[in-house]
Amino acid sequence: MDIKSPAQNTTEQYDVVIIGAGPSGSVAASLLAADGMSVLILEKQYFPRFSIGESLLPQCMEFLKEAGLEQALDKYAKEFGFQHKNGAAFHKKGKNSSFDFTEKFSEGRGTTYQVKRGLFDKLLADETEKKGVSIRYGHQVNSVANLEPEVCLDVRDDNEQPYQVKAKFLLDASGFGRVLPRLLDLELPSDFPIRHSYFSHFKDGINCPEFDRDKILITVNPNHSDVWYWLIPFSDGSASVGVVGLPERFDETLPAIDTLQDFIAQDENLQRLLKNATPLQDARVIKGYSADVTKLWGKNFALLGNAGEFLDPVFSSGVTIAMKSASLAAPLVKKQIQGSKVDWESEYAEPLKFGVDTFRCFVEAWYNESFQNVVYHDHHDDSVRRMISSILAGYAWDEKNPYVAKSVRRLNVLAEICQAG
Ligand SMILES: Cc1cc2nc3c(=O)[nH]c(=O)nc-3n(C[C@H](O)[C@H](O)[C@H](O)COP(=O)(O)OP(=O)(O)OC[C@H]3O[C@@H](n4cnc5c(N)ncnc54)[C@H](O)[C@@H]3O)c2cc1C
């Protein structure tokens, strides 16, 4: 059967088709549209829709600026209840610590926002449409008919009608949907163990004067140092609260909200902060979020954001990595479409992985506790504190930072010093 586009009764053709209108899809599309490319985004859901990943890093703002999306975020932040963010605070067994991103080593913006992702993703998508990108909501990509000589996708529209669309290049920004990794058999198990996460939004009722709403609060469970919580305040008196741990830490027979509240009650400080909190919605659970792929690109396609590798939420690096992938890929797509040869491994996969590996080193050190010792150490040299702040602010590709250039070695030495101290 020859399947035509319902709109035109002829198979449509774009320069670039993008699967998914999350942050990586919108940033890539905005950059490509600014370069004169015709871009179609196919998004299976209707926006606003819930998504997790609410604490941004300042490095994101640089990518949003590049894509012409930063101003809109600054403009609507207050109206949408997005919270100004200038750092990260940590708590473990009564001990507090915090890093101020404005005192970071790397150049670039030092503040960002904690966002409700439904509104944030819709804002970016709406701004992207204003730049000439077509977005079709309720349209799901089901399979890839061809990748060469040109891309041809099988899509199901919002009336369950199938149609095809063609493009010179395909970007998979489908996040946890992982469309191409599944269809092209690119899935690779992550090196990280499976972890579960329980989370919800609360009317937080926090009235402790010392609580800093401008920072995400990461708390280590007093009984299990591999279990940690996030508390991400928004500016409208609500907050996102979640707990992360190995599967055996959780009783799956309990309702998810009870599990979350039981864990909150285990930490004295969190319990005190959230004593007046009431849930605004049922808790959600994500099991086994870490993912990897055998390759990030192939003939006429590349994987962006979570459709490629996802490490762990502990340092809120997901949206930053997603936007970095879009920022790296967009100019290469244009270059290829204009007829130049692109070496996707050395120009895309390797530079992207460079920063991902910086985060990887810190995530591994968090779970083996060496970075926890660094975080809660009292007497850091100022320059070391600024370098660590930079990485926590997302500047994981800044090779001038010794903790980026030689992350494993530097972090091991620092952890030993902190341990000895
Ligand atoms: C528990 C947890 C907490 C997290 N916390 C943070 C945090 O605080 N900060 C942070 O930066 N990151 C965080 N993350 C990571 C963050 O959620 C992701 O890294 C980020 O959303 C990835 O963006 P993306 O653009 O790649 O994909 P997504 O934001 O997932 O967007 C993908 C889009 O593709 C669409 N799609 C999927 N399949 C199809 C299909 N077949 N056809 C059409 N459309 C499709 C989806 O509907 C979706 O809208 C967290 C992750 C987890 C698991």
CSV table of C-alpha atoms and ligand atoms in Angstrom, one decimal:
chain,number,residue,atom,x,y,z
A,1,MET,CA,0.0,0.0,0.0
A,2,ASP,CA,1.3,3.4,-0.9
A,3,ILE,CA,0.8,5.5,2.3
A,4,LYS,CA,0.5,9.2,1.6
A,5,SER,CA,0.4,12.2,3.9
A,6,PRO,CA,-3.2,12.9,5.0
A,7,ALA,CA,-2.5,16.6,4.6
A,8,GLN,CA,-1.4,16.7,1.0
A,9,ASN,CA,-2.1,13.3,-0.4
A,10,THR,CA,1.6,13.2,-1.3
A,11,THR,CA,4.5,12.1,0.9
A,12,GLU,CA,5.9,15.2,2.5
A,13,GLN,CA,9.5,16.1,2.5
A,14,TYR,CA,11.5,18.1,5.1
A,15,ASP,CA,15.2,18.8,5.5
A,16,VAL,CA,15.0,17.4,9.1
A,17,VAL,CA,12.4,15.4,11.0
A,18,ILE,CA,12.8,15.3,14.8
A,19,ILE,CA,11.1,12.7,17.0
A,20,GLY,CA,10.0,14.4,20.2
A,21,ALA,CA,9.4,18.0,21.4
A,22,GLY,CA,11.3,17.8,24.7
A,23,PRO,CA,14.2,20.1,25.4
A,24,SER,CA,16.7,18.4,23.0
A,25,GLY,CA,14.1,18.4,20.2
A,26,SER,CA,13.1,22.1,20.7
A,27,VAL,CA,16.7,23.3,21.0
A,28,ALA,CA,17.9,21.4,17.9
A,29,ALA,CA,14.8,22.5,15.9
A,30,SER,CA,15.3,26.2,16.8
A,31,LEU,CA,19.0,26.1,15.8
A,32,LEU,CA,18.2,24.4,12.5
A,33,ALA,CA,15.3,26.7,11.7
A,34,ALA,CA,17.6,29.7,12.3
A,35,ASP,CA,19.9,28.2,9.7
A,36,GLY,CA,17.1,28.1,7.1
A,37,MET,CA,16.3,24.3,7.3
A,38,SER,CA,12.7,23.1,7.0
A,39,VAL,CA,12.0,21.2,10.2
A,40,LEU,CA,9.1,19.0,11.4
A,41,ILE,CA,8.8,17.8,15.0
A,42,LEU,CA,6.6,14.7,15.6
A,43,GLU,CA,5.4,14.6,19.2
A,44,LYS,CA,3.2,11.7,20.4
A,45,GLN,CA,1.8,13.5,23.4
A,46,TYR,CA,-0.2,16.8,23.8
A,47,PHE,CA,1.5,19.6,25.7
A,48,PRO,CA,1.6,20.5,28.5
A,49,ARG,CA,2.3,17.0,29.7
A,50,PHE,CA,4.2,15.9,32.9
A,51,SER,CA,7.9,15.2,32.6
A,52,ILE,CA,10.5,14.7,35.2
A,53,GLY,CA,13.8,16.7,35.3
A,54,GLU,CA,12.9,19.9,37.0
A,55,SER,CA,16.2,21.3,38.3
A,56,LEU,CA,18.1,22.9,35.4
A,57,LEU,CA,21.8,23.8,35.5
A,58,PRO,CA,23.2,27.2,34.5
A,59,GLN,CA,25.0,25.7,31.5
A,60,CYS,CA,21.5,25.1,30.0
A,61,MET,CA,21.0,28.8,29.8
A,62,GLU,CA,24.0,29.1,27.4
A,63,PHE,CA,22.4,26.5,25.1
A,64,LEU,CA,19.0,28.2,25.3
A,65,LYS,CA,20.7,31.6,24.5
A,66,GLU,CA,22.3,30.0,21.4
A,67,ALA,CA,18.9,28.7,20.3
A,68,GLY,CA,17.2,32.0,20.9
A,69,LEU,CA,15.0,30.6,23.7
A,70,GLU,CA,16.6,32.1,26.8
A,71,GLN,CA,14.7,35.4,26.7
A,72,ALA,CA,11.3,33.7,26.7
A,73,LEU,CA,12.3,31.6,29.7
A,74,ASP,CA,13.5,34.7,31.6
A,75,LYS,CA,10.3,36.5,30.6
A,76,TYR,CA,7.8,33.8,31.7
A,77,ALA,CA,9.7,32.2,34.6
A,78,LYS,CA,7.8,34.2,37.3
A,79,GLU,CA,4.3,33.7,35.8
A,80,PHE,CA,4.9,29.9,35.5
A,81,GLY,CA,6.2,29.5,39.1
A,82,PHE,CA,9.7,28.7,38.0
A,83,GLN,CA,12.2,29.2,40.9
A,84,HIS,CA,15.4,31.2,40.5
A,85,LYS,CA,18.3,28.8,41.2
A,86,ASN,CA,21.8,29.7,42.1
A,87,GLY,CA,23.3,26.5,43.6
A,88,ALA,CA,22.9,23.2,45.2
A,89,ALA,CA,22.6,22.4,49.0
A,90,PHE,CA,23.4,19.1,50.5
A,91,HIS,CA,22.4,17.5,53.8
A,92,LYS,CA,23.6,14.2,55.5
A,93,LYS,CA,23.0,13.2,59.1
A,94,GLY,CA,22.7,16.7,60.4
A,95,LYS,CA,25.6,18.1,58.3
A,96,ASN,CA,24.9,20.8,55.8
A,97,SER,CA,26.9,22.0,52.8
A,98,SER,CA,26.2,24.1,49.8
A,99,PHE,CA,27.8,25.3,46.5
A,100,ASP,CA,27.0,28.7,45.0
A,101,PHE,CA,27.1,28.5,41.2
A,102,THR,CA,27.7,32.2,40.8
A,103,GLU,CA,31.2,31.5,42.4
A,104,LYS,CA,32.1,29.0,39.7
A,105,PHE,CA,35.4,28.7,37.9
A,106,SER,CA,34.0,28.6,34.3
A,107,GLU,CA,32.7,31.5,32.3
A,108,GLY,CA,29.0,31.7,31.6
A,109,ARG,CA,25.7,32.3,33.4
A,110,GLY,CA,25.7,31.2,37.0
A,111,THR,CA,22.0,31.0,37.7
A,112,THR,CA,19.1,29.2,36.2
A,113,TYR,CA,15.6,27.9,37.2
A,114,GLN,CA,13.8,25.0,38.8
A,115,VAL,CA,11.0,24.4,36.3
A,116,LYS,CA,7.7,22.6,36.1
A,117,ARG,CA,8.6,20.6,33.0
A,118,GLY,CA,5.1,20.5,31.5
A,119,LEU,CA,5.1,24.3,31.3
A,120,PHE,CA,8.8,24.5,30.5
A,121,ASP,CA,8.7,22.1,27.6
A,122,LYS,CA,5.6,23.8,26.2
A,123,LEU,CA,7.2,27.2,26.4
A,124,LEU,CA,10.2,26.0,24.5
A,125,ALA,CA,8.1,24.2,21.9
A,126,ASP,CA,5.8,27.2,21.4
A,127,GLU,CA,8.9,29.5,20.9
A,128,THR,CA,10.3,27.0,18.5
A,129,GLU,CA,7.1,27.0,16.5
A,130,LYS,CA,7.4,30.8,16.3
A,131,LYS,CA,10.7,30.3,14.5
A,132,GLY,CA,9.0,28.4,11.7
A,133,VAL,CA,9.2,24.8,12.9
A,134,SER,CA,6.1,22.7,12.4
A,135,ILE,CA,5.2,20.6,15.5
A,136,ARG,CA,2.5,17.9,15.2
A,137,TYR,CA,1.2,16.8,18.6
A,138,GLY,CA,-0.5,13.4,19.0
A,139,HIS,CA,1.6,12.1,16.1
A,140,GLN,CA,3.6,9.0,17.0
A,141,VAL,CA,6.6,7.7,15.1
A,142,ASN,CA,6.1,3.9,14.9
A,143,SER,CA,8.8,2.7,12.5
A,144,VAL,CA,11.5,3.7,10.1
A,145,ALA,CA,10.7,2.6,6.5
A,146,ASN,CA,14.1,3.7,5.2
A,147,LEU,CA,17.2,5.6,6.3
A,148,GLU,CA,18.8,5.8,2.9
A,149,PRO,CA,19.0,7.2,0.3
A,150,GLU,CA,16.7,9.4,2.4
A,151,VAL,CA,14.8,9.0,5.6
A,152,CYS,CA,11.2,7.8,5.5
A,153,LEU,CA,9.2,7.4,8.7
A,154,ASP,CA,5.9,5.6,9.4
A,155,VAL,CA,3.8,7.9,11.5
A,156,ARG,CA,0.3,7.5,13.1
A,157,ASP,CA,-1.6,10.8,13.4
A,158,ASP,CA,-4.0,11.9,16.2
A,159,ASN,CA,-6.9,10.0,14.4
A,160,GLU,CA,-4.9,6.8,14.4
A,161,GLN,CA,-4.3,7.2,10.6
A,162,PRO,CA,-1.0,6.1,9.2
A,163,TYR,CA,1.1,8.3,6.9
A,164,GLN,CA,4.7,8.6,5.9
A,165,VAL,CA,7.1,11.6,6.0
A,166,LYS,CA,10.5,11.9,4.3
A,167,ALA,CA,13.5,13.9,5.3
A,168,LYS,CA,17.2,14.3,4.5
A,169,PHE,CA,18.1,13.8,8.2
A,170,LEU,CA,16.4,12.3,11.3
A,171,LEU,CA,17.1,13.4,14.8
A,172,ASP,CA,15.8,11.1,17.5
A,173,ALA,CA,14.9,13.3,20.5
A,174,SER,CA,12.4,10.8,21.9
A,175,GLY,CA,13.9,10.7,25.4
A,176,PHE,CA,12.9,7.7,27.4
A,177,GLY,CA,10.7,6.7,24.4
A,178,ARG,CA,14.1,5.7,22.8
A,179,VAL,CA,12.5,5.2,19.4
A,180,LEU,CA,15.6,4.5,17.2
A,181,PRO,CA,17.6,2.6,19.9
A,182,ARG,CA,14.6,0.2,20.0
A,183,LEU,CA,13.8,0.1,16.3
A,184,LEU,CA,17.5,-0.2,15.1
A,185,ASP,CA,18.6,-2.5,17.9
A,186,LEU,CA,21.1,0.0,19.4
A,187,GLU,CA,20.2,-0.5,23.1
A,188,LEU,CA,23.1,-1.2,25.4
A,189,PRO,CA,22.6,-1.8,29.1
A,190,SER,CA,24.0,1.0,31.3
A,191,ASP,CA,27.1,0.4,33.5
A,192,PHE,CA,25.1,1.8,36.4
A,193,PRO,CA,22.9,-0.5,38.5
A,194,ILE,CA,19.2,-0.3,38.2
A,195,ARG,CA,17.8,2.3,40.6
A,196,HIS,CA,14.2,3.2,41.3
A,197,SER,CA,12.8,6.6,41.9
A,198,TYR,CA,9.5,7.7,43.7
A,199,PHE,CA,8.4,11.3,43.4
A,200,SER,CA,5.6,13.8,43.6
A,201,HIS,CA,4.7,17.5,43.8
A,202,PHE,CA,3.7,18.9,47.2
A,203,LYS,CA,2.3,22.2,48.5
A,204,ASP,CA,5.4,22.3,50.6
A,205,GLY,CA,4.4,24.7,53.5
A,206,ILE,CA,8.1,25.2,54.3
A,207,ASN,CA,8.5,28.0,56.8
A,208,CYS,CA,12.0,27.4,58.1
A,209,PRO,CA,13.8,30.8,57.7
A,210,GLU,CA,17.2,29.1,57.0
A,211,PHE,CA,15.8,27.1,54.0
A,212,ASP,CA,17.1,28.5,50.7
A,213,ARG,CA,14.5,28.2,48.0
A,214,ASP,CA,17.2,29.3,45.4
A,215,LYS,CA,18.9,25.9,45.7
A,216,ILE,CA,18.0,22.3,45.1
A,217,LEU,CA,18.4,20.3,48.3
A,218,ILE,CA,20.0,16.9,48.0
A,219,THR,CA,19.7,14.8,51.1
A,220,VAL,CA,21.5,11.5,51.8
A,221,ASN,CA,19.4,8.9,53.7
A,222,PRO,CA,20.7,8.5,57.2
A,223,ASN,CA,20.6,4.7,57.1
A,224,HIS,CA,21.7,4.0,53.5
A,225,SER,CA,24.2,6.3,51.8
A,226,ASP,CA,23.2,5.0,48.4
A,227,VAL,CA,19.7,6.4,48.9
A,228,TRP,CA,19.2,10.1,48.3
A,229,TYR,CA,16.3,12.6,48.0
A,230,TRP,CA,15.8,15.7,46.0
A,231,LEU,CA,13.8,18.7,47.2
A,232,ILE,CA,13.2,21.2,44.3
A,233,PRO,CA,11.2,24.2,45.4
A,234,PHE,CA,9.2,26.2,42.9
A,235,SER,CA,8.3,29.9,43.4
A,236,ASP,CA,4.6,29.3,44.0
A,237,GLY,CA,5.0,27.5,47.3
A,238,SER,CA,5.1,24.0,45.8
A,239,ALA,CA,8.0,21.7,45.5
A,240,SER,CA,9.0,18.5,43.8
A,241,VAL,CA,10.3,15.8,46.2
A,242,GLY,CA,11.7,12.5,45.1
A,243,VAL,CA,13.7,9.6,46.5
A,244,VAL,CA,16.2,7.4,44.6
A,245,GLY,CA,17.6,4.0,45.6
A,246,LEU,CA,18.3,0.4,44.7
A,247,PRO,CA,15.2,-1.7,44.2
A,248,GLU,CA,15.7,-3.7,47.4
A,249,ARG,CA,15.3,-0.5,49.4
A,250,PHE,CA,11.6,-0.2,48.4
A,251,ASP,CA,8.5,-2.2,49.3
A,252,GLU,CA,6.7,-2.4,46.0
A,253,THR,CA,3.5,-3.6,47.7
A,254,LEU,CA,3.0,-0.2,49.3
A,255,PRO,CA,1.2,2.7,47.4
A,256,ALA,CA,4.0,4.9,45.9
A,257,ILE,CA,3.0,8.0,47.9
A,258,ASP,CA,3.3,6.0,51.2
A,259,THR,CA,6.7,4.8,50.2
A,260,LEU,CA,7.8,8.4,49.4
A,261,GLN,CA,6.4,9.7,52.7
A,262,ASP,CA,7.9,6.9,54.7
A,263,PHE,CA,11.3,7.8,53.3
A,264,ILE,CA,10.8,11.5,54.0
A,265,ALA,CA,10.1,10.5,57.6
A,266,GLN,CA,13.4,8.7,57.9
A,267,ASP,CA,15.4,11.9,57.6
A,268,GLU,CA,14.9,14.3,60.5
A,269,ASN,CA,15.8,17.4,58.6
A,270,LEU,CA,13.5,16.6,55.6
A,271,GLN,CA,10.7,15.6,58.0
A,272,ARG,CA,11.1,19.0,59.8
A,273,LEU,CA,11.2,21.0,56.5
A,274,LEU,CA,8.2,19.1,55.1
A,275,LYS,CA,6.1,18.8,58.2
A,276,ASN,CA,3.3,20.9,56.7
A,277,ALA,CA,3.6,19.5,53.2
A,278,THR,CA,0.5,18.0,51.4
A,279,PRO,CA,0.8,16.1,48.2
A,280,LEU,CA,-0.7,17.8,45.1
A,281,GLN,CA,-0.8,14.6,43.0
A,282,ASP,CA,-0.2,10.9,43.4
A,283,ALA,CA,3.4,9.8,43.5
A,284,ARG,CA,5.0,8.5,40.3
A,285,VAL,CA,7.6,5.8,40.0
A,286,ILE,CA,10.4,5.3,37.4
A,287,LYS,CA,12.3,2.1,37.6
A,288,GLY,CA,15.7,1.5,35.9
A,289,TYR,CA,16.2,4.9,34.3
A,290,SER,CA,19.9,4.6,33.2
A,291,ALA,CA,20.3,3.7,29.6
A,292,ASP,CA,23.0,3.5,26.9
A,293,VAL,CA,23.4,2.8,23.2
A,294,THR,CA,26.0,1.1,21.0
A,295,LYS,CA,26.3,4.2,18.8
A,296,LEU,CA,24.9,7.8,18.8
A,297,TRP,CA,24.7,8.2,15.0
A,298,GLY,CA,24.3,6.3,11.7
A,299,LYS,CA,23.6,7.0,8.1
A,300,ASN,CA,21.3,10.1,8.1
A,301,PHE,CA,20.4,10.0,11.8
A,302,ALA,CA,21.7,11.0,15.2
A,303,LEU,CA,20.4,10.4,18.7
A,304,LEU,CA,19.9,13.4,21.0
A,305,GLY,CA,19.5,13.6,24.8
A,306,ASN,CA,18.0,10.7,26.6
A,307,ALA,CA,17.5,8.8,23.4
A,308,GLY,CA,21.2,8.3,23.6
A,309,GLU,CA,22.8,7.8,27.1
A,310,PHE,CA,21.2,8.7,30.4
A,311,LEU,CA,23.3,8.4,33.5
A,312,ASP,CA,21.6,9.3,36.8
A,313,PRO,CA,19.6,12.3,38.1
A,314,VAL,CA,21.8,13.0,41.1
A,315,PHE,CA,23.5,16.1,39.7
A,316,SER,CA,20.5,17.2,37.5
A,317,SER,CA,22.7,16.8,34.4
A,318,GLY,CA,20.0,15.3,32.1
A,319,VAL,CA,18.5,18.4,30.5
A,320,THR,CA,22.0,20.0,30.2
A,321,ILE,CA,23.3,16.9,28.3
A,322,ALA,CA,20.2,16.9,26.1
A,323,MET,CA,20.7,20.5,25.1
A,324,LYS,CA,24.4,20.1,24.6
A,325,SER,CA,23.7,17.2,22.2
A,326,ALA,CA,21.3,19.4,20.3
A,327,SER,CA,23.8,22.3,20.2
A,328,LEU,CA,26.5,19.9,18.8
A,329,ALA,CA,24.3,18.1,16.3
A,330,ALA,CA,22.4,21.0,14.7
A,331,PRO,CA,25.4,22.6,12.8
A,332,LEU,CA,26.6,19.1,11.7
A,333,VAL,CA,23.2,18.3,10.3
A,334,LYS,CA,23.2,21.6,8.3
A,335,LYS,CA,26.8,20.8,7.1
A,336,GLN,CA,25.8,17.4,5.9
A,337,ILE,CA,22.6,18.6,4.2
A,338,GLN,CA,24.7,21.2,2.4
A,339,GLY,CA,26.8,18.5,0.9
A,340,SER,CA,29.9,18.5,3.2
A,341,LYS,CA,31.2,15.3,4.8
A,342,VAL,CA,30.7,15.0,8.5
A,343,ASP,CA,32.7,12.7,10.8
A,344,TRP,CA,29.9,12.1,13.3
A,345,GLU,CA,32.1,10.1,15.6
A,346,SER,CA,34.8,12.7,16.1
A,347,GLU,CA,32.6,15.8,15.6
A,348,TYR,CA,29.6,14.7,17.6
A,349,ALA,CA,29.9,11.5,19.7
A,350,GLU,CA,33.3,12.1,21.1
A,351,PRO,CA,32.8,15.8,22.1
A,352,LEU,CA,29.4,14.9,23.7
A,353,LYS,CA,30.9,11.9,25.6
A,354,PHE,CA,33.7,14.1,26.9
A,355,GLY,CA,31.3,16.0,29.2
A,356,VAL,CA,29.1,13.0,29.8
A,357,ASP,CA,32.2,11.2,31.1
A,358,THR,CA,32.9,14.1,33.5
A,359,PHE,CA,29.4,13.7,35.0
A,360,ARG,CA,29.9,9.9,35.0
A,361,CYS,CA,33.0,10.3,37.1
A,362,PHE,CA,31.2,12.4,39.7
A,363,VAL,CA,28.1,10.2,39.7
A,364,GLU,CA,30.2,7.1,40.3
A,365,ALA,CA,32.1,9.0,43.1
A,366,TRP,CA,28.7,10.0,44.6
A,367,TYR,CA,27.5,6.4,44.9
A,368,ASN,CA,30.9,5.0,46.2
A,369,GLU,CA,30.7,7.9,48.7
A,370,SER,CA,34.0,9.5,47.8
A,371,PHE,CA,32.3,12.6,46.4
A,372,GLN,CA,29.9,12.6,49.3
A,373,ASN,CA,33.0,13.0,51.5
A,374,VAL,CA,34.1,15.9,49.3
A,375,VAL,CA,30.7,17.6,49.4
A,376,TYR,CA,30.5,17.5,53.2
A,377,HIS,CA,34.2,18.4,53.8
A,378,ASP,CA,34.4,21.8,55.6
A,379,HIS,CA,37.6,23.3,54.5
A,380,HIS,CA,37.9,23.4,50.7
A,381,ASP,CA,40.4,25.7,49.2
A,382,ASP,CA,38.5,28.5,47.4
A,383,SER,CA,39.8,27.6,43.9
A,384,VAL,CA,38.8,23.9,44.4
A,385,ARG,CA,35.4,25.0,45.5
A,386,ARG,CA,35.0,27.1,42.4
A,387,MET,CA,36.0,24.2,40.1
A,388,ILE,CA,33.6,21.8,41.8
A,389,SER,CA,30.9,24.4,41.6
A,390,SER,CA,31.5,24.7,37.9
A,391,ILE,CA,30.8,21.0,37.3
A,392,LEU,CA,27.7,21.1,39.6
A,393,ALA,CA,26.6,24.0,37.4
A,394,GLY,CA,26.9,21.9,34.3
A,395,TYR,CA,30.1,23.3,32.8
A,396,ALA,CA,31.4,19.7,32.3
A,397,TRP,CA,32.9,20.4,28.9
A,398,ASP,CA,35.2,23.3,30.1
A,399,GLU,CA,38.6,21.7,29.6
A,400,LYS,CA,40.2,24.7,31.3
A,401,ASN,CA,38.8,23.3,34.6
A,402,PRO,CA,41.3,20.7,35.9
A,403,TYR,CA,38.4,18.7,37.4
A,404,VAL,CA,37.0,18.3,33.8
A,405,ALA,CA,40.3,17.8,32.0
A,406,LYS,CA,41.5,15.1,34.5
A,407,SER,CA,38.3,14.4,36.4
A,408,VAL,CA,39.0,10.9,37.7
A,409,ARG,CA,42.6,11.6,38.9
A,410,ARG,CA,41.7,15.0,40.4
A,411,LEU,CA,38.6,13.7,42.1
A,412,ASN,CA,40.5,10.7,43.6
A,413,VAL,CA,43.2,13.0,45.0
A,414,LEU,CA,40.6,15.4,46.4
A,415,ALA,CA,38.6,12.5,47.9
A,416,GLU,CA,41.7,11.2,49.7
A,417,ILE,CA,42.5,14.6,51.1
A,418,CYS,CA,39.0,15.0,52.4
A,419,GLN,CA,39.0,11.5,53.8
A,420,ALA,CA,42.3,12.1,55.6
A,421,GLY,CA,41.0,15.5,56.9
B,1,LIG,C1,14.0,10.4,38.4
B,1,LIG,C2,14.6,11.4,37.5
B,1,LIG,C3,14.9,12.7,37.8
B,1,LIG,C4,15.5,13.6,36.9
B,1,LIG,N1,15.8,14.9,37.4
B,1,LIG,C5,16.4,15.7,36.5
B,1,LIG,C6,16.8,17.1,36.9
B,1,LIG,O1,16.5,17.5,38.1
B,1,LIG,N2,17.4,17.9,36.0
B,1,LIG,C7,17.7,17.5,34.8
B,1,LIG,O2,18.3,18.2,34.0
B,1,LIG,N3,17.4,16.2,34.4
B,1,LIG,C8,16.7,15.4,35.2
B,1,LIG,N4,16.4,14.1,34.7
B,1,LIG,C9,16.7,13.8,33.4
B,1,LIG,C10,15.6,14.4,32.4
B,1,LIG,O3,14.4,13.9,32.7
B,1,LIG,C11,16.0,14.0,31.0
B,1,LIG,O4,17.4,14.0,30.8
B,1,LIG,C12,15.5,15.0,29.9
B,1,LIG,O5,14.1,15.2,30.0
B,1,LIG,C13,15.8,14.6,28.5
B,1,LIG,O6,15.3,15.4,27.5
B,1,LIG,P1,15.0,14.9,26.1
B,1,LIG,O7,14.8,16.1,25.2
B,1,LIG,O8,16.1,14.0,25.6
B,1,LIG,O9,13.8,14.0,26.2
B,1,LIG,P2,12.3,14.1,26.8
B,1,LIG,O10,12.3,15.4,27.7
B,1,LIG,O11,12.0,12.9,27.5
B,1,LIG,O12,11.4,14.4,25.6
B,1,LIG,C14,11.1,13.3,24.7
B,1,LIG,C15,9.8,13.6,23.9
B,1,LIG,O13,9.6,12.6,22.9
B,1,LIG,C16,8.3,12.2,22.8
B,1,LIG,N5,8.3,10.8,22.2
B,1,LIG,C17,8.7,9.6,22.7
B,1,LIG,N6,8.4,8.6,21.8
B,1,LIG,C18,7.9,9.2,20.7
B,1,LIG,C19,7.4,8.7,19.5
B,1,LIG,N7,7.4,7.4,19.2
B,1,LIG,N8,6.9,9.5,18.5
B,1,LIG,C20,6.8,10.9,18.8
B,1,LIG,N9,7.2,11.4,20.0
B,1,LIG,C21,7.8,10.6,20.9
B,1,LIG,C22,7.8,12.2,24.2
B,1,LIG,O14,6.4,12.3,24.3
B,1,LIG,C23,8.6,13.4,24.8
B,1,LIG,O15,7.8,14.5,24.8
B,1,LIG,C24,15.8,13.2,35.6
B,1,LIG,C25,15.5,11.9,35.2
B,1,LIG,C26,14.9,11.0,36.1
B,1,LIG,C27,14.7,9.6,35.7
